[in-house]
Amino acid sequence: MKLRTYYLTILLLSVFAPSNKIVFAQSYQGDVDFAVENEFGDTVYYFYQDEIGSENVLVGEMKNTSSPFKTDSLVIPSNVLYNGNTHVVTGMVAAAFHYIPEHVKSITLPATFEKIESVTTTGFAHSSFVNIYVEDSNPKYTSVQGILFDKDEKVLVAYPPMRKDSVFILKEGVVQLGRNAFACNTYTKKLILPNTLKDIGDRAFFNMSSLREIILQDSIEKIGISAISKTIRKLTLGNRIQEVNYAFLGNQRDDNIDITCHTLFPPAVQLPAHIAEVNIISNHYIHLYVPRKSLHLYQQAAGWKDCASILPIEPPIVTGVDTASVSWVQNFSATGYVWTLYTDEARTQRFMSLTFDANGHLTHIDINSSHMPERMPALYQEDGEEEKQFAEYYSFTISGLSPDTKYYYTRQSLKGTEVIDEETGSFETQSDGEEGLADPSSWDARHTKVLHEGQVLIQGGDKTYTLQGQQVE
């Protein structure tokens, strides 16, 4: 379609039926050719898809600030009568709903609508829509609870900008996010995307002013141009990501972003030809966590090597029946650490606080019970001083915990008294095995003593236990 810029004056006519009433008689500029009321009395602007007078038309830019909408639910007709000709409504211009009045909260697209993916700029991004609906007979698109998908529900085409879910979990089966899919949503704070998602389109999360965290699963292979909003504080990439394109460009940030990338080989950072140096703009705000054996690859990779820091991913907490082995990565700016354990998710019931110096040595215990921590050897050692400086782990083991119990923790890195880094999480201790197994009086013919590598074990069915009742893997 060729873009045309001109002034067009149309006289007010009343010879057509009310559902096809031509309603404006003033000059317009840009992607508008004529305006006609729909059956509910709302004014819809149209733009010829090809040459003037062509059979197909697109929904034009809704630029009339006098708010010619009588309802809060805009319905786009399948066809429109103008100048004695019936025109099929097949799609919309790039910024069709950018200036739509705020009281219009939903839109229903007709069965003939087929040109949404071809929109090159904002799409629905700047609209006031809470719901985007489409007629059931449309062969290309469908709406699921007001969210627009392709007909097979494998592509999320548009998530309404004014939808107020603070956390959104995208359903399994979706493989692609379209261009501007979530753009300009001002409410969503966290996105959890499915393990079926492979491709994130250009500007997919652009200008999401409240978004702070995105969790991308291992299935993600490609992130499009300028997809990542500058408000993001935490981003997790799976182990199959191959290409991040232009994802971070143009995002001049006020705060740091923590990126955890699980892939062993650094994803390619593809930039437009007019940018000479392959680099991530504002990468000095990025703190990157990667697999520890891939540290040297990221330190040398274009687009990643100049990040503010490149550190190994924190190892998971390893639990037993009444123990938890905790490890964390050294923060080289820290003068000490505080690790606090709680028994409730709100973190109001403090169980214990452990204080460590800059070298990870335990210096103080503030404990509400007799459970005592122990120092444990470092979990990771690597040959070569260059690798070591990025891979120092501090660790300890807590014993005397309750079995089959969930605990919550906070680990803070301190510089003097200032908290410079904080991690929160939870872990759950293991079950103590088969009920009553630790009591010898409960053993019966099903339980047999066996000697394995110098240790006496109890075997019952397909499970094996220590004499204390702990299951052996």
Short mmCIF file of C-alpha atoms in Angstrom, two decimals:
data_model
loop_
_atom_site.label_atom_id
_atom_site.label_comp_id
_atom_site.label_asym_id
_atom_site.label_seq_id
_atom_site.Cartn_x
_atom_site.Cartn_y
_atom_site.Cartn_z
CA MET A 1 0.00 0.00 0.00
CA LYS A 2 1.31 3.44 -0.91
CA LEU A 3 1.06 6.07 1.80
CA ARG A 4 -0.73 9.22 0.73
CA THR A 5 -0.83 12.59 2.46
CA TYR A 6 -3.54 15.01 1.33
CA TYR A 7 -6.56 16.99 2.49
CA LEU A 8 -9.97 15.54 1.59
CA THR A 9 -13.29 17.35 2.10
CA ILE A 10 -16.46 15.26 2.10
CA LEU A 11 -19.94 16.79 2.26
CA LEU A 12 -22.48 15.51 4.76
CA LEU A 13 -24.90 13.17 2.95
CA SER A 14 -28.05 11.54 4.24
CA VAL A 15 -29.19 9.44 1.31
CA PHE A 16 -27.78 6.19 2.70
CA ALA A 17 -29.18 3.91 5.36
CA PRO A 18 -28.42 4.87 9.01
CA SER A 19 -25.85 2.07 9.35
CA ASN A 20 -23.87 3.60 6.48
CA LYS A 21 -24.28 7.29 7.20
CA ILE A 22 -21.43 9.53 6.05
CA VAL A 23 -20.80 11.71 9.04
CA PHE A 24 -18.04 14.27 8.58
CA ALA A 25 -17.70 17.30 6.37
CA GLN A 26 -14.31 18.68 7.31
CA SER A 27 -10.70 18.34 6.19
CA TYR A 28 -8.55 15.39 7.33
CA GLN A 29 -4.93 14.62 6.65
CA GLY A 30 -3.11 11.30 6.52
CA ASP A 31 -4.56 7.78 6.54
CA VAL A 32 -8.24 8.78 6.22
CA ASP A 33 -10.41 8.84 3.07
CA PHE A 34 -13.96 8.88 4.43
CA ALA A 35 -15.99 8.30 7.60
CA VAL A 36 -19.23 6.37 8.09
CA GLU A 37 -21.27 5.54 11.18
CA ASN A 38 -21.62 1.89 12.16
CA GLU A 39 -24.98 0.41 13.18
CA PHE A 40 -24.54 1.67 16.76
CA GLY A 41 -23.96 5.26 15.73
CA ASP A 42 -20.16 5.24 16.30
CA THR A 43 -18.04 6.93 13.66
CA VAL A 44 -15.44 4.75 11.95
CA TYR A 45 -12.82 6.22 9.60
CA TYR A 46 -11.68 4.36 6.49
CA PHE A 47 -8.72 4.42 4.13
CA TYR A 48 -8.63 2.80 0.70
CA GLN A 49 -6.34 -0.22 0.80
CA ASP A 50 -5.04 0.39 -2.71
CA GLU A 51 -5.98 3.21 -5.10
CA ILE A 52 -8.83 5.61 -4.35
CA GLY A 53 -12.16 3.87 -4.94
CA SER A 54 -10.77 0.36 -4.55
CA GLU A 55 -13.01 -2.42 -3.28
CA ASN A 56 -11.12 -3.08 -0.02
CA VAL A 57 -10.68 -0.52 2.74
CA LEU A 58 -8.75 -0.37 6.02
CA VAL A 59 -9.80 1.20 9.28
CA GLY A 60 -8.17 4.65 9.21
CA GLU A 61 -6.63 6.78 11.95
CA MET A 62 -9.17 7.73 14.61
CA LYS A 63 -7.96 11.32 14.96
CA ASN A 64 -11.21 13.14 15.68
CA THR A 65 -10.69 14.53 19.18
CA SER A 66 -14.39 15.46 19.51
CA SER A 67 -14.99 11.83 20.52
CA PRO A 68 -17.66 10.76 17.99
CA PHE A 69 -18.26 7.46 19.83
CA LYS A 70 -21.62 6.95 21.48
CA THR A 71 -20.72 3.58 23.04
CA ASP A 72 -17.73 2.20 24.95
CA SER A 73 -17.52 -0.86 22.66
CA LEU A 74 -16.44 -0.14 19.10
CA VAL A 75 -17.75 -2.59 16.48
CA ILE A 76 -16.06 -2.62 13.07
CA PRO A 77 -18.45 -3.76 10.29
CA SER A 78 -17.50 -6.34 7.65
CA ASN A 79 -18.39 -3.94 4.84
CA VAL A 80 -19.30 -0.29 4.43
CA LEU A 81 -21.38 1.56 1.85
CA TYR A 82 -19.86 4.74 0.45
CA ASN A 83 -20.59 6.69 -2.75
CA GLY A 84 -22.92 3.92 -3.85
CA ASN A 85 -20.23 1.24 -3.58
CA THR A 86 -19.84 -1.52 -0.97
CA HIS A 87 -16.31 -1.82 0.39
CA VAL A 88 -14.95 -4.81 2.32
CA VAL A 89 -13.14 -3.91 5.57
CA THR A 90 -9.97 -6.04 5.48
CA GLY A 91 -7.66 -4.52 8.09
CA MET A 92 -6.35 -1.32 9.63
CA VAL A 93 -3.67 1.30 9.08
CA ALA A 94 -0.62 1.36 11.34
CA ALA A 95 -1.87 3.83 13.96
CA ALA A 96 -5.61 3.28 13.55
CA PHE A 97 -6.44 3.35 17.27
CA HIS A 98 -3.64 5.54 18.57
CA TYR A 99 -5.93 8.49 19.31
CA ILE A 100 -9.16 6.67 20.11
CA PRO A 101 -11.13 8.22 23.03
CA GLU A 102 -10.35 6.78 26.46
CA HIS A 103 -13.93 5.72 27.18
CA VAL A 104 -13.81 3.14 24.35
CA LYS A 105 -12.76 0.00 26.25
CA SER A 106 -13.30 -2.78 23.73
CA ILE A 107 -13.29 -3.46 20.02
CA THR A 108 -14.87 -6.20 17.92
CA LEU A 109 -13.18 -7.02 14.61
CA PRO A 110 -15.19 -8.40 11.68
CA ALA A 111 -14.89 -11.76 9.95
CA THR A 112 -13.26 -10.02 6.96
CA PHE A 113 -10.33 -8.63 9.00
CA GLU A 114 -7.08 -10.21 7.77
CA LYS A 115 -4.37 -7.53 7.87
CA ILE A 116 -3.02 -7.15 11.40
CA GLU A 117 0.42 -8.75 11.13
CA SER A 118 1.26 -6.35 8.29
CA VAL A 119 0.94 -3.39 10.63
CA THR A 120 4.43 -1.94 10.85
CA THR A 121 4.25 0.40 13.84
CA THR A 122 1.91 0.69 16.81
CA GLY A 123 -1.10 -1.52 16.03
CA PHE A 124 -3.33 -1.59 19.15
CA ALA A 125 -0.49 -0.38 21.38
CA HIS A 126 -1.72 3.14 22.20
CA SER A 127 -5.41 2.34 22.41
CA SER A 128 -7.61 2.32 25.52
CA PHE A 129 -8.78 -1.26 24.91
CA VAL A 130 -9.26 -3.69 27.78
CA ASN A 131 -10.61 -6.38 25.45
CA ILE A 132 -10.10 -7.15 21.77
CA TYR A 133 -12.79 -9.38 20.30
CA VAL A 134 -13.24 -10.87 16.83
CA GLU A 135 -16.21 -12.48 15.11
CA ASP A 136 -16.18 -16.28 15.45
CA SER A 137 -16.35 -16.74 11.67
CA ASN A 138 -13.07 -14.90 11.09
CA PRO A 139 -10.75 -17.48 9.45
CA LYS A 140 -7.47 -15.92 10.66
CA TYR A 141 -8.01 -14.67 14.21
CA THR A 142 -9.71 -15.60 17.44
CA SER A 143 -10.15 -13.95 20.84
CA VAL A 144 -9.50 -15.78 24.11
CA GLN A 145 -10.84 -13.89 27.11
CA GLY A 146 -10.36 -10.61 25.27
CA ILE A 147 -6.79 -11.35 24.08
CA LEU A 148 -6.23 -11.60 20.33
CA PHE A 149 -4.59 -14.74 18.90
CA ASP A 150 -4.28 -16.28 15.47
CA LYS A 151 -6.93 -18.88 14.67
CA ASP A 152 -4.77 -21.81 15.88
CA GLU A 153 -3.95 -19.95 19.13
CA LYS A 154 -0.24 -20.37 18.47
CA VAL A 155 0.54 -16.68 17.98
CA LEU A 156 -0.40 -14.01 20.51
CA VAL A 157 -1.21 -11.08 18.24
CA ALA A 158 -2.29 -8.40 20.73
CA TYR A 159 -2.60 -8.14 24.50
CA PRO A 160 -4.84 -5.14 25.31
CA PRO A 161 -2.86 -2.12 26.61
CA MET A 162 -5.32 -1.36 29.42
CA ARG A 163 -5.70 -4.92 30.71
CA LYS A 164 -5.00 -4.84 34.45
CA ASP A 165 -3.44 -8.24 35.26
CA SER A 166 -0.37 -7.54 37.42
CA VAL A 167 0.96 -11.04 36.68
CA PHE A 168 0.15 -12.74 33.38
CA ILE A 169 0.85 -16.41 32.68
CA LEU A 170 0.65 -17.17 28.98
CA LYS A 171 -0.92 -20.53 28.23
CA GLU A 172 1.01 -23.50 26.87
CA GLY A 173 0.88 -24.03 23.12
CA VAL A 174 1.71 -20.46 22.08
CA VAL A 175 4.88 -20.49 19.94
CA GLN A 176 5.21 -16.82 18.94
CA LEU A 177 4.57 -13.31 20.22
CA GLY A 178 3.66 -10.93 17.41
CA ARG A 179 5.13 -7.49 16.85
CA ASN A 180 4.00 -5.10 19.61
CA ALA A 181 2.16 -7.98 21.26
CA PHE A 182 2.26 -6.50 24.79
CA ALA A 183 3.39 -2.99 23.86
CA CYS A 184 2.23 -0.06 26.02
CA ASN A 185 0.45 -2.14 28.65
CA THR A 186 0.81 -0.08 31.81
CA TYR A 187 -0.32 -2.59 34.45
CA THR A 188 1.46 -5.93 34.01
CA LYS A 189 4.47 -6.30 36.33
CA LYS A 190 5.52 -9.88 35.63
CA LEU A 191 5.22 -12.15 32.59
CA ILE A 192 5.62 -15.92 32.77
CA LEU A 193 5.85 -17.36 29.28
CA PRO A 194 5.32 -21.03 28.32
CA ASN A 195 7.86 -23.67 27.39
CA THR A 196 6.33 -23.82 23.91
CA LEU A 197 7.27 -20.23 23.02
CA LYS A 198 10.09 -19.95 20.47
CA ASP A 199 9.97 -16.50 18.87
CA ILE A 200 9.42 -13.06 20.40
CA GLY A 201 8.53 -10.43 17.82
CA ASP A 202 9.93 -6.93 17.44
CA ARG A 203 8.93 -4.49 20.21
CA ALA A 204 6.89 -7.22 21.89
CA PHE A 205 7.30 -5.71 25.39
CA PHE A 206 7.99 -2.17 24.24
CA ASN A 207 7.02 0.66 26.60
CA MET A 208 5.47 -1.58 29.27
CA SER A 209 5.90 0.98 32.03
CA SER A 210 5.19 -1.37 34.97
CA LEU A 211 6.93 -4.52 33.73
CA ARG A 212 9.82 -5.58 35.98
CA GLU A 213 10.37 -9.29 35.33
CA ILE A 214 10.10 -11.69 32.40
CA ILE A 215 10.66 -15.42 32.72
CA LEU A 216 11.50 -17.04 29.38
CA GLN A 217 11.68 -20.82 29.23
CA ASP A 218 14.20 -23.08 27.49
CA SER A 219 12.15 -23.13 24.29
CA ILE A 220 12.98 -19.49 23.36
CA GLU A 221 15.25 -19.26 20.31
CA LYS A 222 14.91 -15.66 19.10
CA ILE A 223 14.13 -12.23 20.56
CA GLY A 224 13.21 -9.48 18.10
CA ILE A 225 14.27 -5.87 17.65
CA SER A 226 13.82 -3.61 20.68
CA ALA A 227 11.65 -6.25 22.33
CA ILE A 228 12.79 -5.65 25.91
CA SER A 229 11.23 -2.76 27.80
CA LYS A 230 13.67 -0.42 29.57
CA THR A 231 11.75 -0.92 32.83
CA ILE A 232 12.76 -4.60 33.09
CA ARG A 233 14.85 -5.35 36.19
CA LYS A 234 15.14 -9.13 35.81
CA LEU A 235 15.21 -11.28 32.68
CA THR A 236 15.70 -15.04 32.50
CA LEU A 237 16.69 -16.65 29.19
CA GLY A 238 16.53 -20.42 28.65
CA ASN A 239 19.23 -22.71 27.31
CA ARG A 240 18.19 -22.62 23.64
CA ILE A 241 18.28 -18.90 22.93
CA GLN A 242 20.32 -18.31 19.77
CA GLU A 243 19.68 -14.71 18.81
CA VAL A 244 18.73 -11.53 20.65
CA ASN A 245 18.90 -9.26 17.61
CA TYR A 246 18.39 -5.63 18.46
CA ALA A 247 16.52 -6.50 21.67
CA PHE A 248 18.10 -4.00 24.08
CA LEU A 249 18.87 -1.12 21.75
CA GLY A 250 17.33 2.25 22.44
CA ASN A 251 16.76 1.38 26.09
CA GLN A 252 18.62 4.06 28.01
CA ARG A 253 18.11 2.79 31.53
CA ASP A 254 17.85 4.40 34.94
CA ASP A 255 18.40 1.15 36.86
CA ASN A 256 20.36 -2.06 36.48
CA ILE A 257 19.00 -5.19 34.84
CA ASP A 258 19.94 -8.72 35.92
CA ILE A 259 20.03 -11.12 32.97
CA THR A 260 20.38 -14.84 33.60
CA CYS A 261 21.25 -16.71 30.41
CA HIS A 262 21.36 -20.51 30.67
CA THR A 263 22.71 -21.23 27.19
CA LEU A 264 26.31 -22.45 27.03
CA PHE A 265 27.16 -20.41 23.92
CA PRO A 266 26.49 -16.65 23.89
CA PRO A 267 23.44 -15.76 21.74
CA ALA A 268 24.21 -13.71 18.64
CA VAL A 269 23.52 -9.99 18.92
CA GLN A 270 22.35 -8.97 15.45
CA LEU A 271 22.29 -5.23 14.80
CA PRO A 272 21.09 -3.12 11.88
CA ALA A 273 23.67 -2.33 9.22
CA HIS A 274 23.88 1.37 10.15
CA ILE A 275 25.27 0.53 13.61
CA ALA A 276 28.97 -0.12 13.22
CA GLU A 277 29.87 -1.84 16.49
CA VAL A 278 28.12 -5.01 17.58
CA ASN A 279 27.28 -4.14 21.16
CA ILE A 280 24.33 -3.92 23.50
CA ILE A 281 23.42 -0.31 24.11
CA SER A 282 23.49 0.58 27.81
CA ASN A 283 25.22 -2.72 28.56
CA HIS A 284 27.04 -1.09 31.46
CA TYR A 285 23.71 -1.44 33.29
CA ILE A 286 23.61 -5.21 32.67
CA HIS A 287 24.67 -7.72 35.30
CA LEU A 288 24.94 -11.03 33.48
CA TYR A 289 24.72 -14.51 35.04
CA VAL A 290 25.73 -17.44 32.86
CA PRO A 291 26.77 -21.11 33.21
CA ARG A 292 30.10 -21.11 35.01
CA LYS A 293 31.92 -23.12 32.33
CA SER A 294 30.87 -20.54 29.72
CA LEU A 295 32.23 -17.50 31.52
CA HIS A 296 35.21 -17.06 29.20
CA LEU A 297 32.95 -17.27 26.12
CA TYR A 298 30.72 -14.43 27.32
CA GLN A 299 33.75 -12.39 28.38
CA GLN A 300 34.90 -12.43 24.74
CA ALA A 301 31.54 -12.33 22.93
CA ALA A 302 30.48 -9.26 20.94
CA GLY A 303 27.45 -7.66 22.52
CA TRP A 304 28.09 -9.26 25.94
CA LYS A 305 31.72 -8.71 26.87
CA ASP A 306 31.24 -5.15 28.17
CA CYS A 307 28.45 -5.91 30.63
CA ALA A 308 28.89 -4.38 34.08
CA SER A 309 29.59 -7.85 35.48
CA ILE A 310 29.60 -11.43 34.24
CA LEU A 311 29.14 -13.99 37.01
CA PRO A 312 28.19 -17.67 37.23
CA ILE A 313 24.57 -18.57 37.93
CA GLU A 314 23.79 -19.13 41.61
CA PRO A 315 23.75 -22.86 42.37
CA PRO A 316 20.49 -24.30 43.72
CA ILE A 317 19.95 -25.05 47.39
CA VAL A 318 20.40 -28.80 48.01
CA THR A 319 18.13 -30.15 50.72
CA GLY A 320 17.98 -33.30 52.80
CA VAL A 321 15.44 -34.47 55.34
CA ASP A 322 16.61 -31.95 57.96
CA THR A 323 19.44 -30.11 56.15
CA ALA A 324 19.94 -27.44 53.52
CA SER A 325 23.24 -26.75 51.73
CA VAL A 326 23.31 -23.11 50.59
CA SER A 327 25.74 -21.51 48.12
CA TRP A 328 26.03 -18.08 46.56
CA VAL A 329 28.34 -16.23 44.21
CA GLN A 330 30.82 -13.77 45.65
CA ASN A 331 30.02 -10.11 45.09
CA PHE A 332 33.40 -8.40 44.74
CA SER A 333 32.05 -5.07 45.97
CA ALA A 334 30.69 -6.61 49.17
CA THR A 335 32.31 -6.31 52.59
CA GLY A 336 29.95 -8.88 54.09
CA TYR A 337 26.77 -10.89 53.74
CA VAL A 338 23.65 -11.60 55.81
CA TRP A 339 21.56 -14.70 55.20
CA THR A 340 18.19 -14.80 56.98
CA LEU A 341 15.82 -17.77 57.21
CA TYR A 342 12.05 -17.45 57.76
CA THR A 343 9.24 -19.90 58.35
CA ASP A 344 6.57 -17.88 56.51
CA GLU A 345 6.29 -16.51 52.98
CA ALA A 346 5.66 -12.96 54.23
CA ARG A 347 9.06 -13.18 55.99
CA THR A 348 7.76 -11.97 59.33
CA GLN A 349 8.69 -15.09 61.35
CA ARG A 350 12.47 -14.99 61.44
CA PHE A 351 14.12 -18.33 62.18
CA MET A 352 17.77 -17.32 62.11
CA SER A 353 20.23 -14.78 60.72
CA LEU A 354 23.80 -15.63 59.73
CA THR A 355 26.45 -12.98 59.14
CA PHE A 356 29.53 -13.61 56.96
CA ASP A 357 32.58 -11.48 56.19
CA ALA A 358 33.85 -10.58 52.71
CA ASN A 359 35.61 -13.95 52.48
CA GLY A 360 32.47 -15.94 53.26
CA HIS A 361 33.49 -16.85 56.83
CA LEU A 362 30.74 -17.06 59.41
CA THR A 363 31.17 -14.26 61.99
CA HIS A 364 27.86 -14.09 63.85
CA ILE A 365 24.78 -16.24 64.52
CA ASP A 366 21.47 -14.76 65.65
CA ILE A 367 19.27 -17.80 66.09
CA ASN A 368 15.87 -18.47 67.57
CA SER A 369 16.46 -22.15 68.24
CA SER A 370 19.27 -24.65 68.74
CA HIS A 371 19.76 -25.27 65.00
CA MET A 372 23.38 -24.55 64.22
CA PRO A 373 24.96 -23.97 60.76
CA GLU A 374 28.21 -25.52 59.62
CA ARG A 375 30.75 -24.33 57.06
CA MET A 376 30.99 -26.52 53.99
CA PRO A 377 33.82 -26.72 51.40
CA ALA A 378 33.35 -24.58 48.29
CA LEU A 379 31.19 -26.27 45.67
CA TYR A 380 33.21 -25.10 42.73
CA GLN A 381 36.87 -25.00 41.88
CA GLU A 382 38.36 -24.30 38.49
CA ASP A 383 41.89 -24.42 37.17
CA GLY A 384 43.25 -21.08 36.08
CA GLU A 385 43.27 -17.81 38.01
CA GLU A 386 41.29 -15.96 35.33
CA GLU A 387 38.35 -18.33 35.77
CA LYS A 388 38.59 -18.37 39.55
CA GLN A 389 38.12 -14.67 40.04
CA PHE A 390 34.66 -14.93 38.56
CA ALA A 391 33.65 -18.18 40.20
CA GLU A 392 34.14 -18.00 43.94
CA TYR A 393 31.28 -19.65 45.77
CA TYR A 394 30.55 -19.26 49.46
CA SER A 395 28.53 -22.01 51.07
CA PHE A 396 27.36 -23.56 54.32
CA THR A 397 25.00 -26.26 55.57
CA ILE A 398 22.15 -25.83 58.04
CA SER A 399 21.14 -28.93 60.01
CA GLY A 400 18.28 -29.67 62.37
CA LEU A 401 15.49 -28.41 60.09
CA SER A 402 12.03 -29.98 60.09
CA PRO A 403 11.38 -32.56 57.35
CA ASP A 404 8.89 -31.90 54.54
CA THR A 405 8.77 -28.18 55.40
CA LYS A 406 9.01 -25.08 53.23
CA TYR A 407 11.38 -22.31 54.34
CA TYR A 408 11.95 -18.82 52.93
CA TYR A 409 15.19 -16.86 52.86
CA THR A 410 16.80 -13.53 52.04
CA ARG A 411 20.50 -13.17 51.18
CA GLN A 412 21.91 -9.64 51.26
CA SER A 413 25.32 -8.42 50.09
CA LEU A 414 26.51 -5.48 52.16
CA LYS A 415 28.99 -2.70 51.54
CA GLY A 416 29.41 -1.38 55.04
CA THR A 417 25.81 -1.09 56.19
CA GLU A 418 24.41 -0.50 52.69
CA VAL A 419 22.58 -3.35 50.93
CA ILE A 420 24.03 -3.50 47.41
CA ASP A 421 22.48 -6.78 46.29
CA GLU A 422 19.61 -8.91 47.53
CA GLU A 423 18.23 -12.32 46.60
CA THR A 424 15.07 -13.92 47.97
CA GLY A 425 13.81 -17.46 47.52
CA SER A 426 12.52 -20.60 49.16
CA PHE A 427 13.35 -24.27 49.53
CA GLU A 428 11.62 -27.34 50.90
CA THR A 429 13.20 -30.11 52.96
CA GLN A 430 12.62 -33.70 51.95
CA SER A 431 10.15 -36.12 53.48
CA ASP A 432 11.53 -38.42 56.17
CA GLY A 433 10.56 -41.46 54.11
CA GLU A 434 7.92 -44.07 54.77
CA GLU A 435 5.85 -43.29 57.85
CA GLY A 436 7.21 -45.02 60.98
CA LEU A 437 10.20 -46.44 59.17
CA ALA A 438 12.72 -44.86 61.53
CA ASP A 439 11.14 -46.76 64.43
CA PRO A 440 12.58 -50.34 64.43
CA SER A 441 9.35 -51.63 66.00
CA SER A 442 7.54 -50.70 62.79
CA TRP A 443 9.71 -52.92 60.59
CA ASP A 444 8.03 -56.06 59.29
CA ALA A 445 8.68 -58.79 56.74
CA ARG A 446 8.58 -56.23 53.95
CA HIS A 447 11.73 -54.51 55.31
CA THR A 448 15.09 -56.25 54.96
CA LYS A 449 18.52 -55.25 56.24
CA VAL A 450 21.14 -55.11 53.50
CA LEU A 451 24.86 -54.32 53.62
CA HIS A 452 25.97 -51.87 50.93
CA GLU A 453 29.51 -50.44 50.74
CA GLY A 454 30.03 -51.04 54.45
CA GLN A 455 26.72 -49.38 55.45
CA VAL A 456 23.66 -51.14 56.84
CA LEU A 457 20.51 -50.09 54.95
CA ILE A 458 16.82 -51.00 55.15
CA GLN A 459 15.15 -52.15 51.94
CA GLY A 460 11.36 -52.07 51.64
CA GLY A 461 9.76 -52.73 48.25
CA ASP A 462 11.55 -50.61 45.66
CA LYS A 463 12.87 -48.09 48.22
CA THR A 464 15.99 -48.10 50.36
CA TYR A 465 16.50 -46.23 53.65
CA THR A 466 19.21 -45.55 56.19
CA LEU A 467 18.80 -46.79 59.76
CA GLN A 468 17.56 -43.27 60.58
CA GLY A 469 14.72 -43.59 58.07
CA GLN A 470 16.15 -41.33 55.36
CA GLN A 471 15.48 -42.51 51.81
CA VAL A 472 18.55 -43.33 49.73
CA GLU A 473 18.42 -42.38 46.04
#
